[in-house]
Coordinates of C-alpha atoms and ligand atoms in Angstrom, one line a residue:
X153 CA 142.5 136.8 85.6
X154 CA 141.0 135.3 82.5
X155 CA 143.5 135.9 79.7
X156 CA 142.2 133.4 77.2
X157 CA 140.3 135.8 74.9
X158 CA 143.2 138.2 75.0
X159 CA 145.7 135.5 74.0
X160 CA 143.5 134.5 71.0
X161 CA 143.8 138.0 69.7
X162 CA 147.6 137.9 70.1
X163 CA 148.2 141.6 70.3
X164 CA 151.9 140.7 70.7
X165 CA 151.8 140.1 67.0
X166 CA 152.8 143.4 65.4
X167 CA 150.3 143.3 62.5
X168 CA 147.4 142.1 64.6
X169 CA 148.1 144.8 67.1
X170 CA 148.2 147.6 64.5
X171 CA 145.0 146.4 62.9
X172 CA 143.1 146.0 66.1
X173 CA 144.3 149.2 67.8
X174 CA 142.8 151.4 65.0
X175 CA 139.8 153.3 66.6
X176 CA 137.3 151.5 64.4
X177 CA 138.2 148.2 65.9
X178 CA 138.2 149.4 69.5
X179 CA 135.4 147.1 70.4
X180 CA 137.7 144.1 69.9
X181 CA 140.1 145.5 72.4
X182 CA 137.6 145.5 75.3
X183 CA 139.3 142.6 76.9
X184 CA 138.4 140.7 80.0
X185 CA 140.8 142.3 82.4
X186 CA 138.2 143.4 84.9
X187 CA 137.0 140.2 86.5
X188 CA 137.6 139.7 90.2
X189 CA 140.1 142.5 90.8
X190 CA 140.9 143.4 94.3
X191 CA 139.9 146.8 95.5
X192 CA 142.9 149.1 94.8
X193 CA 146.2 148.7 96.5
X194 CA 144.9 149.1 100.0
X195 CA 146.0 151.4 102.8
X196 CA 149.5 152.6 103.7
X197 CA 150.4 153.3 100.1
X198 CA 150.2 157.0 100.0
X199 CA 153.7 158.3 100.4
X200 CA 155.4 161.7 100.4
X201 CA 156.7 162.5 97.0
X202 CA 160.4 162.1 96.7
X203 CA 162.7 164.9 95.6
X204 CA 163.3 165.3 91.9
X205 CA 166.0 162.9 90.6
X206 CA 169.5 164.3 90.4
X207 CA 171.2 163.7 87.0
X208 CA 174.6 162.0 87.1
X209 CA 177.3 164.3 85.8
X210 CA 178.8 162.2 83.0
X211 CA 175.5 160.6 81.7
X212 CA 176.5 157.1 82.7
X213 CA 177.4 156.2 86.3
X214 CA 179.3 152.9 86.1
X215 CA 182.9 152.7 84.9
X216 CA 183.2 152.2 81.1
X217 CA 186.7 150.6 80.7
X218 CA 187.7 150.6 77.0
X219 CA 188.4 146.8 77.0
X220 CA 184.7 146.3 77.8
X221 CA 182.9 149.1 76.1
X222 CA 182.8 151.2 73.0
X223 CA 181.5 154.7 74.0
X224 CA 178.9 156.5 71.8
X225 CA 178.1 159.8 73.7
X226 CA 175.4 159.1 76.3
X227 CA 175.4 155.4 75.2
X228 CA 177.9 152.6 75.5
X229 CA 178.0 149.3 73.7
X230 CA 179.6 146.1 75.0
X231 CA 182.6 144.8 73.1
X232 CA 181.7 141.2 72.1
X233 CA 185.1 139.8 73.2
X234 CA 184.0 140.8 76.7
X235 CA 181.6 137.8 76.6
X236 CA 184.3 135.3 75.7
X237 CA 185.0 133.9 79.1
X238 CA 181.6 134.6 80.6
X239 CA 178.7 132.3 81.4
X240 CA 175.3 132.5 80.0
X241 CA 174.5 135.9 81.5
X242 CA 175.9 139.4 80.7
X243 CA 177.4 140.7 83.9
X244 CA 176.1 144.2 84.9
X245 CA 179.7 145.6 84.6
X246 CA 179.6 145.1 80.8
X247 CA 175.9 145.4 80.0
X248 CA 175.3 148.0 77.3
X249 CA 173.7 151.4 78.3
X250 CA 171.3 153.3 76.2
X251 CA 170.3 156.6 77.7
X252 CA 168.3 159.3 75.9
X253 CA 169.6 161.8 78.5
X254 CA 171.5 160.9 81.6
X255 CA 171.3 158.3 84.4
X256 CA 169.2 159.9 87.2
X257 CA 170.1 158.9 90.8
X258 CA 166.8 157.9 92.5
X259 CA 166.4 157.1 96.2
X260 CA 164.3 153.9 96.5
X261 CA 163.1 155.2 100.0
X262 CA 161.3 158.1 98.5
X263 CA 160.4 156.6 95.2
X264 CA 156.9 155.5 94.4
X265 CA 155.1 154.2 91.3
X266 CA 152.0 156.1 90.3
X267 CA 149.2 154.4 88.3
X268 CA 146.4 156.5 86.8
X269 CA 144.1 156.8 83.9
X270 CA 140.8 155.9 82.3
X271 CA 141.6 152.2 82.2
X272 CA 141.6 151.9 86.0
X273 CA 138.5 151.5 88.2
X274 CA 137.5 154.9 89.6
X275 CA 139.6 156.6 86.8
X276 CA 142.3 158.0 89.1
X277 CA 143.9 161.1 87.7
X278 CA 147.6 161.9 87.3
X279 CA 147.2 164.3 90.3
X280 CA 145.7 161.7 92.5
X281 CA 147.0 158.4 91.3
X282 CA 147.1 155.0 92.9
X283 CA 150.6 154.8 94.5
X284 CA 152.9 151.9 95.3
X285 CA 156.1 152.4 97.3
X286 CA 159.3 150.3 96.9
X287 CA 158.5 148.5 100.1
X288 CA 155.0 147.7 98.8
X289 CA 156.5 146.3 95.7
X290 CA 159.0 144.1 97.7
X291 CA 156.0 142.7 99.6
X292 CA 154.2 141.5 96.4
X293 CA 154.8 138.0 95.0
X294 CA 158.0 138.1 92.9
X295 CA 159.6 136.0 90.2
X296 CA 162.8 135.7 88.2
X297 CA 163.0 135.9 84.4
X298 CA 166.0 135.4 82.1
X299 CA 165.6 137.8 79.2
X300 CA 167.6 139.8 76.7
X301 CA 167.2 143.5 76.3
X302 CA 168.3 144.8 72.9
X303 CA 168.3 148.2 71.4
X304 CA 166.2 148.4 68.3
X305 CA 169.1 150.1 66.6
X306 CA 171.6 147.3 67.5
X307 CA 173.7 146.7 64.3
X308 CA 172.7 150.0 62.8
X309 CA 176.3 150.8 61.8
X310 CA 176.2 147.9 59.3
X311 CA 173.6 149.7 57.1
X312 CA 176.5 152.0 56.2
X313 CA 179.5 149.6 56.3
X314 CA 177.8 146.6 54.6
X315 CA 175.1 148.2 52.5
X316 CA 176.4 151.7 51.8
X317 CA 173.3 153.2 53.3
X318 CA 173.8 155.8 56.0
X319 CA 171.1 155.6 58.8
X320 CA 170.7 158.3 61.5
X321 CA 171.4 157.4 65.1
X322 CA 174.1 155.7 67.1
X323 CA 176.2 153.5 64.8
X324 CA 176.2 150.4 67.1
X325 CA 177.9 147.3 66.0
X326 CA 176.3 144.2 67.7
X327 CA 177.0 145.1 71.3
X328 CA 173.7 146.9 72.2
X329 CA 172.3 143.6 73.6
X330 CA 172.6 141.7 76.9
X331 CA 170.9 138.9 78.7
X332 CA 170.3 139.1 82.5
X333 CA 168.3 137.4 85.2
X334 CA 165.7 140.0 86.2
X335 CA 163.8 139.7 89.4
X336 CA 160.7 141.6 90.4
X337 CA 156.9 141.6 90.3
X338 CA 154.8 140.8 87.3
X339 CA 153.3 144.0 85.8
X340 CA 150.0 142.1 85.6
X341 CA 150.0 141.7 89.4
X342 CA 150.4 145.4 89.9
X343 CA 147.9 146.4 87.2
X344 CA 145.3 144.0 88.7
X345 CA 145.8 145.4 92.2
X346 CA 145.5 148.9 90.8
X347 CA 142.1 148.0 89.4
X348 CA 142.7 147.6 85.6
X349 CA 139.3 147.3 83.9
X350 CA 138.2 145.3 80.9
X351 CA 138.1 148.5 78.9
X352 CA 141.8 149.1 79.2
X353 CA 143.6 149.1 75.8
X354 CA 147.1 150.6 76.2
X355 CA 149.4 151.5 79.1
X356 CA 152.0 154.2 79.0
X357 CA 155.0 153.7 81.3
X358 CA 157.1 156.8 81.8
X359 CA 160.7 157.2 83.1
X360 CA 161.9 159.7 85.7
X361 CA 164.9 160.8 83.7
X362 CA 165.0 164.3 82.2
X363 CA 162.9 165.5 79.3
X364 CA 164.3 164.3 75.9
X365 CA 165.1 167.2 73.6
X366 CA 165.3 166.3 69.9
X367 CA 166.9 168.9 67.7
X368 CA 165.6 171.7 69.9
X369 CA 162.2 170.2 70.4
X370 CA 161.2 169.1 73.9
X371 CA 159.5 165.7 73.6
X372 CA 159.0 165.2 77.4
X373 CA 160.0 162.2 79.4
X374 CA 160.7 158.9 77.8
X375 CA 157.4 157.0 77.4
X376 CA 156.1 154.5 75.0
X377 CA 152.6 152.9 74.8
X378 CA 152.4 149.1 75.4
X379 CA 149.3 147.1 74.6
X380 CA 147.5 145.7 77.6
X381 CA 147.8 142.2 76.2
X382 CA 151.6 142.3 76.3
X383 CA 151.5 144.1 79.6
X384 CA 149.5 141.4 81.2
X385 CA 151.4 138.5 79.6
X386 CA 155.1 138.4 80.6
X387 CA 156.3 141.9 81.6
X388 CA 158.2 142.3 84.8
X389 CA 158.7 145.3 87.1
X390 CA 162.3 144.4 87.9
X391 CA 164.2 145.6 90.9
X392 CA 167.1 143.1 90.8
X393 CA 169.5 142.3 88.0
X394 CA 171.7 139.2 88.1
X395 CA 171.1 138.8 91.9
X396 CA 171.9 142.4 92.9
X397 CA 169.7 145.5 93.2
X398 CA 169.2 147.1 89.9
X399 CA 172.2 149.4 89.1
X400 CA 171.6 153.1 88.5
X401 CA 172.3 152.9 84.8
X402 CA 169.9 150.1 84.2
X403 CA 166.9 151.7 85.9
X404 CA 167.3 151.8 89.7
X405 CA 165.1 151.4 91.6
X406 CA 162.6 149.8 89.2
X407 CA 162.4 149.2 85.4
X408 CA 160.2 147.4 83.1
X409 CA 161.5 144.3 81.4
X410 CA 159.4 143.6 78.2
X411 CA 160.8 140.2 76.9
X412 CA 161.4 139.8 73.2
X413 CA 160.4 143.4 72.4
X414 CA 162.3 146.4 71.2
X415 CA 164.5 147.8 74.1
X416 CA 162.6 151.1 74.2
X417 CA 159.7 149.2 75.7
X418 CA 161.7 148.3 78.8
X419 CA 161.4 151.7 80.4
X420 CA 164.0 152.4 83.1
X421 CA 163.6 154.5 86.2
X422 CA 159.9 153.9 86.1
X423 CA 157.9 156.7 87.6
X424 CA 154.3 156.3 86.5
X425 CA 152.1 154.2 84.3
X426 CA 149.0 155.6 82.6
X427 CA 146.4 153.0 81.9
X428 CA 143.9 154.1 79.2
X429 CA 140.7 152.9 77.7
X430 CA 141.8 154.2 74.3
X431 CA 145.0 153.8 72.2
X432 CA 147.8 156.0 73.4
X433 CA 150.5 157.7 71.4
X434 CA 153.9 159.3 72.1
X435 CA 156.9 160.2 69.9
X436 CA 158.3 156.8 70.7
X437 CA 155.6 154.9 68.9
X438 CA 154.9 157.5 66.2
X439 CA 158.1 159.2 64.9
X440 CA 160.6 156.7 66.4
X441 CA 160.6 152.9 66.5
X442 CA 158.8 152.5 63.2
X443 CA 160.4 151.7 59.8
X444 CA 160.6 154.6 57.4
X445 CA 162.1 154.2 53.9
X446 CA 161.6 153.3 50.3
X447 CA 160.5 149.7 51.2
X448 CA 157.8 150.9 53.7
X449 CA 154.5 152.8 53.6
X450 CA 154.8 156.6 53.4
X451 CA 153.7 156.9 57.0
X452 CA 156.1 154.2 58.1
X453 CA 155.5 150.7 59.3
X454 CA 153.4 149.8 62.4
X455 CA 155.1 150.5 65.7
X456 CA 157.9 148.0 66.2
X457 CA 157.3 145.2 68.7
X458 CA 159.4 142.1 68.5
X459 CA 163.1 142.1 67.9
X460 CA 164.6 140.0 65.0
X461 CA 167.2 137.3 64.7
X462 CA 170.9 138.2 65.2
X463 CA 174.3 136.5 65.8
X464 CA 177.6 137.7 67.1
X465 CA 181.1 136.1 67.5
X466 CA 182.8 136.5 70.9
X467 CA 185.7 138.1 69.1
X468 CA 187.3 141.6 68.8
X469 CA 186.3 143.4 65.7
X470 CA 189.3 142.9 63.3
X471 CA 190.6 140.1 65.6
X472 CA 194.0 138.6 65.0
X473 CA 193.9 134.8 65.3
X474 CA 196.8 132.4 65.4
X475 CA 197.1 130.1 62.4
X476 CA 199.0 127.4 64.2
X477 CA 196.2 125.3 65.8
X478 CA 192.5 124.6 65.2
X479 CA 190.4 127.4 66.4
X480 CA 187.2 127.1 68.5
X481 CA 185.1 130.1 67.4
X482 CA 182.4 131.0 69.8
X483 CA 179.4 133.2 69.6
X484 CA 175.8 133.7 70.5
X485 CA 172.5 134.0 68.6
X486 CA 169.2 135.4 69.8
X487 CA 165.7 136.3 68.5
X488 CA 162.6 138.1 69.7
X489 CA 160.7 135.3 67.8
X490 CA 161.8 132.7 70.4
X491 CA 164.3 129.9 70.7
X492 CA 167.2 129.6 68.4
X493 CA 167.1 126.2 66.6
X494 CA 170.1 126.4 64.3
X495 CA 173.3 128.4 63.6
X496 CA 175.5 128.0 60.6
X497 CA 178.9 129.6 60.1
X498 CA 180.9 130.5 57.0
X499 CA 184.6 131.3 57.0
X500 CA 184.8 131.9 53.3
X501 CA 182.7 135.0 52.9
X502 CA 179.4 133.1 52.6
X503 CA 180.3 130.6 49.8
X504 CA 180.0 127.6 52.1
X505 CA 178.3 127.1 55.4
X506 CA 178.7 124.5 58.2
X507 CA 176.5 124.0 61.3
X508 CA 177.8 125.4 64.6
X509 CA 177.4 123.2 67.7
X510 CA 174.8 124.7 70.1
X511 CA 176.3 124.8 73.6
X512 CA 172.9 125.3 75.3
X513 CA 170.7 122.2 74.9
X514 CA 167.5 124.1 75.6
X515 CA 168.4 127.7 75.0
X516 CA 166.0 130.1 76.7
X517 CA 163.5 131.5 74.2
X518 CA 163.9 135.0 75.7
X519 CA 167.6 134.8 76.1
X520 CA 170.2 133.6 73.6
X521 CA 171.9 130.4 72.4
X522 CA 175.7 130.0 72.8
X523 CA 177.5 128.1 70.0
X524 CA 180.9 126.9 69.0
X525 CA 182.4 126.3 65.6
X526 CA 185.7 124.5 64.9
X527 CA 187.9 126.2 62.2
X528 CA 191.3 125.4 60.9
X529 CA 192.3 128.2 58.5
X530 CA 194.3 126.9 55.5
X531 CA 196.5 130.0 55.2
X532 CA 197.4 133.2 57.0
X533 CA 195.6 136.4 55.8
X534 CA 192.3 138.3 56.1
X535 CA 189.0 136.4 56.4
X536 CA 185.4 137.3 56.9
X537 CA 183.5 135.2 59.4
X538 CA 179.7 135.0 59.0
X539 CA 177.1 133.5 61.4
X540 CA 173.5 132.9 60.5
X541 CA 170.8 131.7 62.9
X542 CA 167.3 130.4 62.5
X543 CA 164.7 130.7 65.3
X544 CA 161.7 128.5 66.2
X545 CA 159.4 130.4 63.8
X546 CA 161.7 129.6 60.9
X547 CA 163.0 133.2 60.7
X548 CA 166.6 133.3 59.5
X549 CA 169.1 136.0 58.8
X550 CA 169.2 137.3 55.2
X551 CA 172.3 138.5 53.4
X552 CA 170.9 142.1 53.2
X553 CA 167.9 143.9 54.6
X554 CA 165.8 146.7 53.2
X555 CA 167.0 150.1 54.3
X556 CA 165.1 152.2 56.9
X557 CA 166.2 155.8 57.7
X558 CA 166.4 155.4 61.4
X559 CA 168.5 152.2 61.1
X560 CA 166.3 149.8 63.1
X561 CA 166.4 146.0 63.1
X562 CA 169.6 145.3 61.1
X563 CA 169.1 141.6 61.0
X564 CA 171.3 140.7 58.0
X565 CA 174.3 138.4 58.4
X566 CA 177.2 140.5 59.7
X567 CA 180.6 140.0 58.0
X568 CA 183.1 139.9 60.9
X569 CA 186.7 140.7 59.7
X570 CA 189.6 138.8 61.2
X571 CA 193.2 138.3 60.3
X572 CA 194.9 134.9 60.6
X573 CA 198.6 135.4 61.5
Ligands
LIG249 N1 163.5 156.0 81.1 C1 164.2 155.6 80.1 N2 164.0 154.3 79.8 C2 164.7 153.7 78.8 C3 165.6 154.5 78.0 C4 165.8 155.9 78.4 O1 166.6 156.6 77.8 N3 165.1 156.3 79.4 N4 166.2 153.9 76.9 C5 165.5 152.8 76.3 C6 166.3 152.1 75.3 S1 166.2 152.8 73.8 C7 166.9 150.9 75.5 S2 167.6 150.1 74.2 C8 167.0 150.3 76.8 C9 168.4 150.1 77.3 O2 168.5 149.5 78.5 P1 169.9 149.5 79.3 O3 170.5 150.9 79.2 O4 169.6 149.0 80.6 O5 170.8 148.5 78.5 O6 166.3 151.1 77.8 C10 165.1 151.8 77.4 N5 164.5 152.4 78.5
LIG250 MO1 167.1 151.4 72.3

């Protein structure tokens, strides 16, 4: 595949993407995806359709012990102290879960991925798509990718608690993020084999979980357009997580992993992918996952793409810390913009800052950087601990962020309350 011209356009840049995807600029989007593609996925791929997925009773299948999770209805966030004695990766038993409805139980033996649309050679329709079974997928060249997945609303609760501005949605603290080793097949491999053409502009992956009903309105199954440039760049069709088959709650049998981008892009329980020669729309790139508020255009910002810079201490919220000895405060910082270069910590509410020591020499640009900060509190009492990271693009965490009504991308420095006893 020749990806050069596509990379020049950098549709992974939010502003460029929005500018180019407007219908008047469509010509620019006719990218060179068509050259030298193999003819379809070959024989033996047509399979019987599996039974409809059964929904798990409680919404989330895995145990949610209160020492690891804070429960938010159909969602559960990781408590940051649960990373304290962990290695680089977030184990699956404490990885946050964000479900629009409920975890479906899907049998990999009857599952298949269906690809269809005007951006594939022969323009296969939804009724007679190109199909790929789980076994077909396992037979394709595979690779491993370490990447974070983070909910776009991670940190949303701080709009209210730090800025006095109530946003609608799950009031996450900072635990709607995790880093895992994902293993699977590059989406580009599958799209090429399915016959993606140079006219393809957007793909629309869709989950097999139940229709999402928003205030009485049925919005259909979770689906969000993804520009072909990103789809062909570094997206994985993952079937393993941290060395084990993908757990039910995280998308079994197959999910997308879209590194550095808003979590909604990483569609779980992947059922089909529409490939189109024109821009696609769904509620997840029109009414959700854009910024609406006084600081933004009346119709909202462009659809959100990359995540921003954040930092968290591996401490309980309102932790009690012993005064007796020097403390080694630990935490992690991450950014959709790439590698974390620098982290500073303040233990006096932001008056003075000192650098934290990065524990990862070459932190993964799609994962996070672990850090440590030595602190000897001078007296017992309440403190606010602040951490502020800077990524390789120079983006750093501000003291406050402009409000948006859906509470996305809270990237300001979080004031973490602790008491020294
Ligand atoms: N099919 C489907 N995919 C989905 C979702 C969903 O509800 N259904 N939630 C999305 C959102 S908003 C996020 S943040 C991530 C969460 O992934 P996790 O539950 O594995 O942590 O999955 C995304 N993929
Ligand atoms: Mo999310």
